[in-house]
PDB file of C-alpha atoms in Angstrom:
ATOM      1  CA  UNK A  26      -0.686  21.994   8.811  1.00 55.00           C
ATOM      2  CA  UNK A  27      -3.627  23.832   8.954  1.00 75.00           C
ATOM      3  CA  UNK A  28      -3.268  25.543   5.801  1.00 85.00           C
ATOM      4  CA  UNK A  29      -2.885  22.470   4.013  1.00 82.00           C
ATOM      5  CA  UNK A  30      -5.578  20.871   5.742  1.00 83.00           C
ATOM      6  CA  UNK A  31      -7.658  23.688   5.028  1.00 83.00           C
ATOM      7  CA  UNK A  32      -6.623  23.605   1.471  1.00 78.00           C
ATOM      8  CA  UNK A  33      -7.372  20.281   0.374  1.00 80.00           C
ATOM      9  CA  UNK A  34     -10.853  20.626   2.383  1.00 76.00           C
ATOM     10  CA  UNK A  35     -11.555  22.732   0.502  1.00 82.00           C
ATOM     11  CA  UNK A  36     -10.693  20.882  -2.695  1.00 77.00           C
ATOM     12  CA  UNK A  37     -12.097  17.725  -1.557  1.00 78.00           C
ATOM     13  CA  UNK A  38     -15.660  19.507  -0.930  1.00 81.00           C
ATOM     14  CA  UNK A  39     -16.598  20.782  -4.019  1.00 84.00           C
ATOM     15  CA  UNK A  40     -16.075  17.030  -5.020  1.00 76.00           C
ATOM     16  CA  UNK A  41     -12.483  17.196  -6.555  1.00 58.00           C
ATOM     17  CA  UNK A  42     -11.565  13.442  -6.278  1.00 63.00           C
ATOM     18  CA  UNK A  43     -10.110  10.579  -8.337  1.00 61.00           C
ATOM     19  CA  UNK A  44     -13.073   7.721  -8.721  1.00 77.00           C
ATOM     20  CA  UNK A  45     -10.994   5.700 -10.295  1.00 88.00           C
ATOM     21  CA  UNK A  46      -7.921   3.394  -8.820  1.00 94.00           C
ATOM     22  CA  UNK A  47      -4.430   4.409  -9.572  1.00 95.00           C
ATOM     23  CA  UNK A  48      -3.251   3.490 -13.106  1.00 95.00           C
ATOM     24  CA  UNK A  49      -0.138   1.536 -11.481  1.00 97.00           C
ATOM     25  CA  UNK A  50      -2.859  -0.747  -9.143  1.00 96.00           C
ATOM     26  CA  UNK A  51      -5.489  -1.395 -12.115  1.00 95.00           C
ATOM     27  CA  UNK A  52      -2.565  -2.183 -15.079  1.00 96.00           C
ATOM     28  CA  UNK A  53      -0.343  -4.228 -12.450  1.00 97.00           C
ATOM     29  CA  UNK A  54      -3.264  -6.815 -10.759  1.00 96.00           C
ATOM     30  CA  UNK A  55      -1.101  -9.659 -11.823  1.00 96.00           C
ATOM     31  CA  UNK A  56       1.888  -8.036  -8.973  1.00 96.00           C
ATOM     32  CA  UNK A  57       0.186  -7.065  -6.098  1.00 94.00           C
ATOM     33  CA  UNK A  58      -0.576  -9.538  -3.106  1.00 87.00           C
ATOM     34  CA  UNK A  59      -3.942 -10.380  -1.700  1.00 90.00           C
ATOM     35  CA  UNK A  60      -3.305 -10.684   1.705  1.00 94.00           C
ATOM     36  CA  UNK A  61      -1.837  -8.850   4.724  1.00 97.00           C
ATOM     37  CA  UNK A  62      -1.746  -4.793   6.035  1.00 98.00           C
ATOM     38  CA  UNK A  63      -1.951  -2.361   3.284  1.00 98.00           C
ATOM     39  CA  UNK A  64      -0.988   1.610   3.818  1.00 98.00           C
ATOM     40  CA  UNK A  65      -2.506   3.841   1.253  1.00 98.00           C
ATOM     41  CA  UNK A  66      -0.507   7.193   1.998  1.00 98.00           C
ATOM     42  CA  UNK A  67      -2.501  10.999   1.207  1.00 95.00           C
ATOM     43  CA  UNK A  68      -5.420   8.546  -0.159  1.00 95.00           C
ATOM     44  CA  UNK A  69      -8.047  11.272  -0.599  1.00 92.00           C
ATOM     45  CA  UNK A  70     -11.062   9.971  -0.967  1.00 91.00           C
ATOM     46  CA  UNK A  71      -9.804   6.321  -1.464  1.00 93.00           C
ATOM     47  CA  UNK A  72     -10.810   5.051  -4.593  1.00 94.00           C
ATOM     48  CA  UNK A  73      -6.959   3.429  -4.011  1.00 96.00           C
ATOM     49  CA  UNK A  74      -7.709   1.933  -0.786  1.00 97.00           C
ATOM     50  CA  UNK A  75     -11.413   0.229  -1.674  1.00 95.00           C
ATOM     51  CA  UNK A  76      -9.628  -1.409  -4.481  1.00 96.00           C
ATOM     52  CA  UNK A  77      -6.973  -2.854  -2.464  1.00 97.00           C
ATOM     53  CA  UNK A  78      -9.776  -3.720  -0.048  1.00 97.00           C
ATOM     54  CA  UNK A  79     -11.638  -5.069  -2.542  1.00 95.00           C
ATOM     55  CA  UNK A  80      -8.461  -7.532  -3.299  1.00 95.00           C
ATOM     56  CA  UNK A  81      -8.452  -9.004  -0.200  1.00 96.00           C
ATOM     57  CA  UNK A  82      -5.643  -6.994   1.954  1.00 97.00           C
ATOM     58  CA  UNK A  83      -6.853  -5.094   5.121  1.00 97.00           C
ATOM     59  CA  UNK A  84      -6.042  -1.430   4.455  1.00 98.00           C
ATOM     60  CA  UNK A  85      -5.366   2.025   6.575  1.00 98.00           C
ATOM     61  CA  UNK A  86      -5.421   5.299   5.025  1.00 98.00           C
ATOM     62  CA  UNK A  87      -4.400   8.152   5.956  1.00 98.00           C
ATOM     63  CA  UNK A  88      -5.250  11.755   4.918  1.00 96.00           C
ATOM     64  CA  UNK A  89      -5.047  15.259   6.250  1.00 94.00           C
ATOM     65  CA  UNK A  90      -8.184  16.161   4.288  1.00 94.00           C
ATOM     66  CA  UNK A  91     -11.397  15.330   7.230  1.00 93.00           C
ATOM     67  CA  UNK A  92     -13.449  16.075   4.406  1.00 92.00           C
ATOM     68  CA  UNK A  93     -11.976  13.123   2.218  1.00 92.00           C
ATOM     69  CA  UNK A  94     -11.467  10.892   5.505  1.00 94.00           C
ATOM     70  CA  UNK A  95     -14.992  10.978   5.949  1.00 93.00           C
ATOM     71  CA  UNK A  96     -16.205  10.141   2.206  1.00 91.00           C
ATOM     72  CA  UNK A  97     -13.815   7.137   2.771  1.00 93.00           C
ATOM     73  CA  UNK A  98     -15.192   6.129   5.711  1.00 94.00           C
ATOM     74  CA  UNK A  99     -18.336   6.343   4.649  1.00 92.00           C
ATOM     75  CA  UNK A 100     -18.002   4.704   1.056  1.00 90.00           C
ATOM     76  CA  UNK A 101     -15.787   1.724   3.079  1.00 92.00           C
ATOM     77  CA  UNK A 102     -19.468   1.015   4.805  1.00 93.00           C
ATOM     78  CA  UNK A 103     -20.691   1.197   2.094  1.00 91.00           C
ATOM     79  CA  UNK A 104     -18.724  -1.687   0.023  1.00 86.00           C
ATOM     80  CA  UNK A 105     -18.067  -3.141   3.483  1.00 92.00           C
ATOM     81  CA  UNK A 106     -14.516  -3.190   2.948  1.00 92.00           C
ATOM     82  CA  UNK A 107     -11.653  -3.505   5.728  1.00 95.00           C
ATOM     83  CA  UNK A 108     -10.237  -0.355   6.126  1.00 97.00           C
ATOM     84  CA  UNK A 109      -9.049   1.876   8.847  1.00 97.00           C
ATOM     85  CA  UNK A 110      -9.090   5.618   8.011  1.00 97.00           C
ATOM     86  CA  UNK A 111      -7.326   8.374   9.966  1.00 96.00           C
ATOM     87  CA  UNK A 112      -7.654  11.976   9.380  1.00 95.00           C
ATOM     88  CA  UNK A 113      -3.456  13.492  10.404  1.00 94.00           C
ATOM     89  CA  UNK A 114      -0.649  15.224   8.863  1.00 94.00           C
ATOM     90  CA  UNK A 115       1.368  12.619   7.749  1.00 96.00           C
ATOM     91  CA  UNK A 116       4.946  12.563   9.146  1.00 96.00           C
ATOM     92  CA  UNK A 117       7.846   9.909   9.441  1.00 96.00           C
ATOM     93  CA  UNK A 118       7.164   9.526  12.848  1.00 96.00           C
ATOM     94  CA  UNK A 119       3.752   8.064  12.733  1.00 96.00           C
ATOM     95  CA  UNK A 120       4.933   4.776  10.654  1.00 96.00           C
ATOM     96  CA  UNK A 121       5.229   2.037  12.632  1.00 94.00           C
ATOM     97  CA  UNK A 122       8.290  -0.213  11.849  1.00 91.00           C
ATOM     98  CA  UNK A 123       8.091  -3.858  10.094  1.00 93.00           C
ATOM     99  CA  UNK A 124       4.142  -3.625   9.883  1.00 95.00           C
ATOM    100  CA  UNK A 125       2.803  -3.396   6.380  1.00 98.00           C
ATOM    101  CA  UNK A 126       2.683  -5.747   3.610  1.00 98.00           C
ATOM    102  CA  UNK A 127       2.107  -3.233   1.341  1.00 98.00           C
ATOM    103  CA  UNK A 128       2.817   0.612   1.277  1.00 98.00           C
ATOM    104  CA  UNK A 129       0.786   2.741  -1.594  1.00 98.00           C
ATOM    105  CA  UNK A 130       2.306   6.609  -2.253  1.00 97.00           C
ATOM    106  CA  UNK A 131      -0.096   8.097  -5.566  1.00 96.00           C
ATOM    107  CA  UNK A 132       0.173  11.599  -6.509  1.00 94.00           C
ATOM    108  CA  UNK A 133       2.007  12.582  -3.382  1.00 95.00           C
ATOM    109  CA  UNK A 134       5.789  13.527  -2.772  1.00 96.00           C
ATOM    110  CA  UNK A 135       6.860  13.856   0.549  1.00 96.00           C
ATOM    111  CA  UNK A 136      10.828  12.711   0.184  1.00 97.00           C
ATOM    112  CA  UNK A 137      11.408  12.800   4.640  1.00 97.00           C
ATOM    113  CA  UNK A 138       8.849   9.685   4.315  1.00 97.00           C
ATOM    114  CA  UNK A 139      10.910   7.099   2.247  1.00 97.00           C
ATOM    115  CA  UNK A 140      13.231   6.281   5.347  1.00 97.00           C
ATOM    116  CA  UNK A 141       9.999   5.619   7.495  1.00 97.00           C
ATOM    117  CA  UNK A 142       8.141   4.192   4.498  1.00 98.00           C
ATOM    118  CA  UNK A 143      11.401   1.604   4.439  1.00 97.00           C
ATOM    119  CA  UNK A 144      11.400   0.799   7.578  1.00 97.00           C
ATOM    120  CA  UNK A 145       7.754   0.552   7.954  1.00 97.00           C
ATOM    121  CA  UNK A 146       7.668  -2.113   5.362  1.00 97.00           C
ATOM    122  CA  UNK A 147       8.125  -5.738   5.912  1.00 97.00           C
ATOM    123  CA  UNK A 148      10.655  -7.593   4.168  1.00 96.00           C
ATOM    124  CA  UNK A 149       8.988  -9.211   0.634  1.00 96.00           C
ATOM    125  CA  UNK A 150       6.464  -6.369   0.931  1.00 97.00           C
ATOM    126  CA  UNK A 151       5.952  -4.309  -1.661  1.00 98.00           C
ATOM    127  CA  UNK A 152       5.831  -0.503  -2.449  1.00 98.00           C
ATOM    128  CA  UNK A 153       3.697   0.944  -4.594  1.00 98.00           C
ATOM    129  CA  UNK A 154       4.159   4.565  -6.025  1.00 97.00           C
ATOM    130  CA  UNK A 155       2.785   6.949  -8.796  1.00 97.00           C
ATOM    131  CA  UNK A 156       3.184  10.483  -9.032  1.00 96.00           C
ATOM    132  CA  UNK A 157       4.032  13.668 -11.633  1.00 96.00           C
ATOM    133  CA  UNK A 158       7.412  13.949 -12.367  1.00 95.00           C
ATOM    134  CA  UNK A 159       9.338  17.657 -13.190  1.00 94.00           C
ATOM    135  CA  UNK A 160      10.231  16.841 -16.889  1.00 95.00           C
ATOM    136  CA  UNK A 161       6.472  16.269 -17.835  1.00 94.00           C
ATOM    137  CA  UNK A 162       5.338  17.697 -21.311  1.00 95.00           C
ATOM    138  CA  UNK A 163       1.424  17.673 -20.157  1.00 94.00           C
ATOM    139  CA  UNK A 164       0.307  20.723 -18.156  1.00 94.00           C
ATOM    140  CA  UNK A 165      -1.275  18.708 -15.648  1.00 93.00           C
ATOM    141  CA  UNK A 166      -0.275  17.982 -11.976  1.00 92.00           C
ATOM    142  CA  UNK A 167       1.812  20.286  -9.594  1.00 91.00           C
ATOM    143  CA  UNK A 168       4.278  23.164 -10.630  1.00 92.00           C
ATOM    144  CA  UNK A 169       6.349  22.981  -7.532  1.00 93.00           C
ATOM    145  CA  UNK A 170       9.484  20.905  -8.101  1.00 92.00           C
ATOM    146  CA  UNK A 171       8.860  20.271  -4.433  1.00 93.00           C
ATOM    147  CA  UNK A 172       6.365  17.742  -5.261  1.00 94.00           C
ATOM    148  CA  UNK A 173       7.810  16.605  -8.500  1.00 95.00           C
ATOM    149  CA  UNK A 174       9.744  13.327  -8.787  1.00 96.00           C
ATOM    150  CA  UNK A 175      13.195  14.300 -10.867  1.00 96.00           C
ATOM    151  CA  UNK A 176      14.488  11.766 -13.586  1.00 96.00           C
ATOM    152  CA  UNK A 177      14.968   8.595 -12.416  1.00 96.00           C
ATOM    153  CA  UNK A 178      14.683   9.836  -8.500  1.00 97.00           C
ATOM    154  CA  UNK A 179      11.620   6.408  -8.020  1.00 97.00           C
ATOM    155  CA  UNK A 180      14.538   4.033  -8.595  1.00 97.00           C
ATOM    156  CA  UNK A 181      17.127   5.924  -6.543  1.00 97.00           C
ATOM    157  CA  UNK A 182      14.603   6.297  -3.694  1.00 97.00           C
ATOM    158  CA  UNK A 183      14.451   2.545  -3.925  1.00 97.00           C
ATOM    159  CA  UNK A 184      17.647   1.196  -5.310  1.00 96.00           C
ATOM    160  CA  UNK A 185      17.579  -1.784  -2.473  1.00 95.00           C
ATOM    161  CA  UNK A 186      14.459  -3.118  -3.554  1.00 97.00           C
ATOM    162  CA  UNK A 187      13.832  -5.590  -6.220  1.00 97.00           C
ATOM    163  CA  UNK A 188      11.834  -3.661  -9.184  1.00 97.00           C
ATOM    164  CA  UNK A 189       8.464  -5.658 -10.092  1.00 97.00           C
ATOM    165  CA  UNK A 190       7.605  -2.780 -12.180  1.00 97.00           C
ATOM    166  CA  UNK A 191       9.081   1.154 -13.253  1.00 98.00           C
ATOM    167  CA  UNK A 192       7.007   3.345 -15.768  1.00 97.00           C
ATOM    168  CA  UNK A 193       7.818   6.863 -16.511  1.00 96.00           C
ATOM    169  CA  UNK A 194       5.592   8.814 -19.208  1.00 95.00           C
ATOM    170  CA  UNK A 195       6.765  12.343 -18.622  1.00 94.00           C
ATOM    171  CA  UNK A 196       7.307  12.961 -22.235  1.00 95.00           C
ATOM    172  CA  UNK A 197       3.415  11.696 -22.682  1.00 94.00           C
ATOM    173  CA  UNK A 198       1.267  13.947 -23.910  1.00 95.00           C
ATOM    174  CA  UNK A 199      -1.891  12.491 -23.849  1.00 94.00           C
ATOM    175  CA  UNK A 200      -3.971  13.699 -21.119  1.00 93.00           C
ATOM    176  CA  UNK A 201      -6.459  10.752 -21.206  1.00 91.00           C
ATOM    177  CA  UNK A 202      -3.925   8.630 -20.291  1.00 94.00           C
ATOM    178  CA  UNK A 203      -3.688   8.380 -16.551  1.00 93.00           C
ATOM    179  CA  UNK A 204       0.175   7.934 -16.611  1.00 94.00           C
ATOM    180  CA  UNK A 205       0.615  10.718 -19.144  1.00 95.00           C
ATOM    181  CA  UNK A 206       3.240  13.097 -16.816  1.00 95.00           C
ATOM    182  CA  UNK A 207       4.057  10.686 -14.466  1.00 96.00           C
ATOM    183  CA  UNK A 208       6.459   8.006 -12.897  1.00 97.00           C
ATOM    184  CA  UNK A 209       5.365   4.502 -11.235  1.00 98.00           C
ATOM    185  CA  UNK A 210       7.238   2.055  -9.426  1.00 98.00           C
ATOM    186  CA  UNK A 211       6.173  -1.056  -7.752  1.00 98.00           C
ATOM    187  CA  UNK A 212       9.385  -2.535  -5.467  1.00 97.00           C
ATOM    188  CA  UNK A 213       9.735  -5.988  -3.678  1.00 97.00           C
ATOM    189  CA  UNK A 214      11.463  -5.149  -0.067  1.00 96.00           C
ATOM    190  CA  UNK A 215      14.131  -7.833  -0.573  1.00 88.00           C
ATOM    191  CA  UNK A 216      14.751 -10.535   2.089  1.00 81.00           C
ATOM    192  CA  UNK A 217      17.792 -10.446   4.380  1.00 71.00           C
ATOM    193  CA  UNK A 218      19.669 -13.107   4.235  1.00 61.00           C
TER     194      UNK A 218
END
């Protein structure tokens, strides 16, 4: 952990950070609820979070990054928007089960999370996800097929859920597009009946 901690520090202090909300959250308004708990998951510096605070849902985010915990923190003050930041290594262990209306993954691939992210979710909530996936054309994003979402792998990871929403722009190659190399996925948790 501390190497990765220390790593995106690092990053996140020479002012490496998205200012802009996720592609998936600005193009999809019309999908995503107003009201309830929101999880933003590896939200950096939480331009993702303030807009989903900004929208009306109460919001934690979570980070390993200090550094970007604490420009969150201090930029939530500033727009005086309802979130709860916490600075940890994010593991399935730390979700709590049936609590969030809304769980947001962007540009971060951690596959041992969906269970927890599943079971963490409420039923009718949705999940929100964005992130590079290993056939992109555009050298941009990560190299390591670790973090790289293979073809089709967002609607396997979330067969059981009803899809609002799947994107996937890997053969993009237009940089200035914010999807350009990437999958999205927004997922209704369906109802038991």
């Amino acid at each position: 952990m501390t190497d990765a901690k220390n790593k995106w520090n690092r990053i996140y202090a020479r002012g490496s950070h998205v200012s802009e909300p996720a592609a998936v959250l600005s193009r999809n308004v019309d999908l995503i609820q107003t009201r309830g708990l929101a999880l933003d998951i590896a939200c950096g510096t939480g331009s993702n979070a303030i807009f989903l605070a900004s929208m009306g849902l109460s919001v934690h985010a979570w980070d390993i990054s200090t550094v970007a915990i604490n420009h969150l923190t201090d930029e939530a003050k500033k727009h005086g928007a309802n979130i709860e930041t916490r600075a940890l290594n994010i593991a399935p262990n730390l979700f709590p089960g049936n609590c969030y209306d809304l769980i947001l993954n962007c540009h971060y691939l951690d596959r041992s999370l969906i269970p927890a992210i599943d079971e963490s979710l409420k039923q009718g909530g949705l999940v929100i996800f964005q992130t590079f996936t290993a056939d992109k054309l555009a050298d941009i994003g990560p190299t390591n097929p670790d973090f790289l979402l293979k073809k089709d792998e967002l609607l396997e990871m979330f067969a059981e859920y009803e899809v609002l929403l799947y994107q996937d722009e890997s053969q993009s190659t237009d940089t200035e597009d914010p999807l350009c190399g990437r999958a999205c996925l927004i997922g209704r948790k369906r109802l038991l009946l």
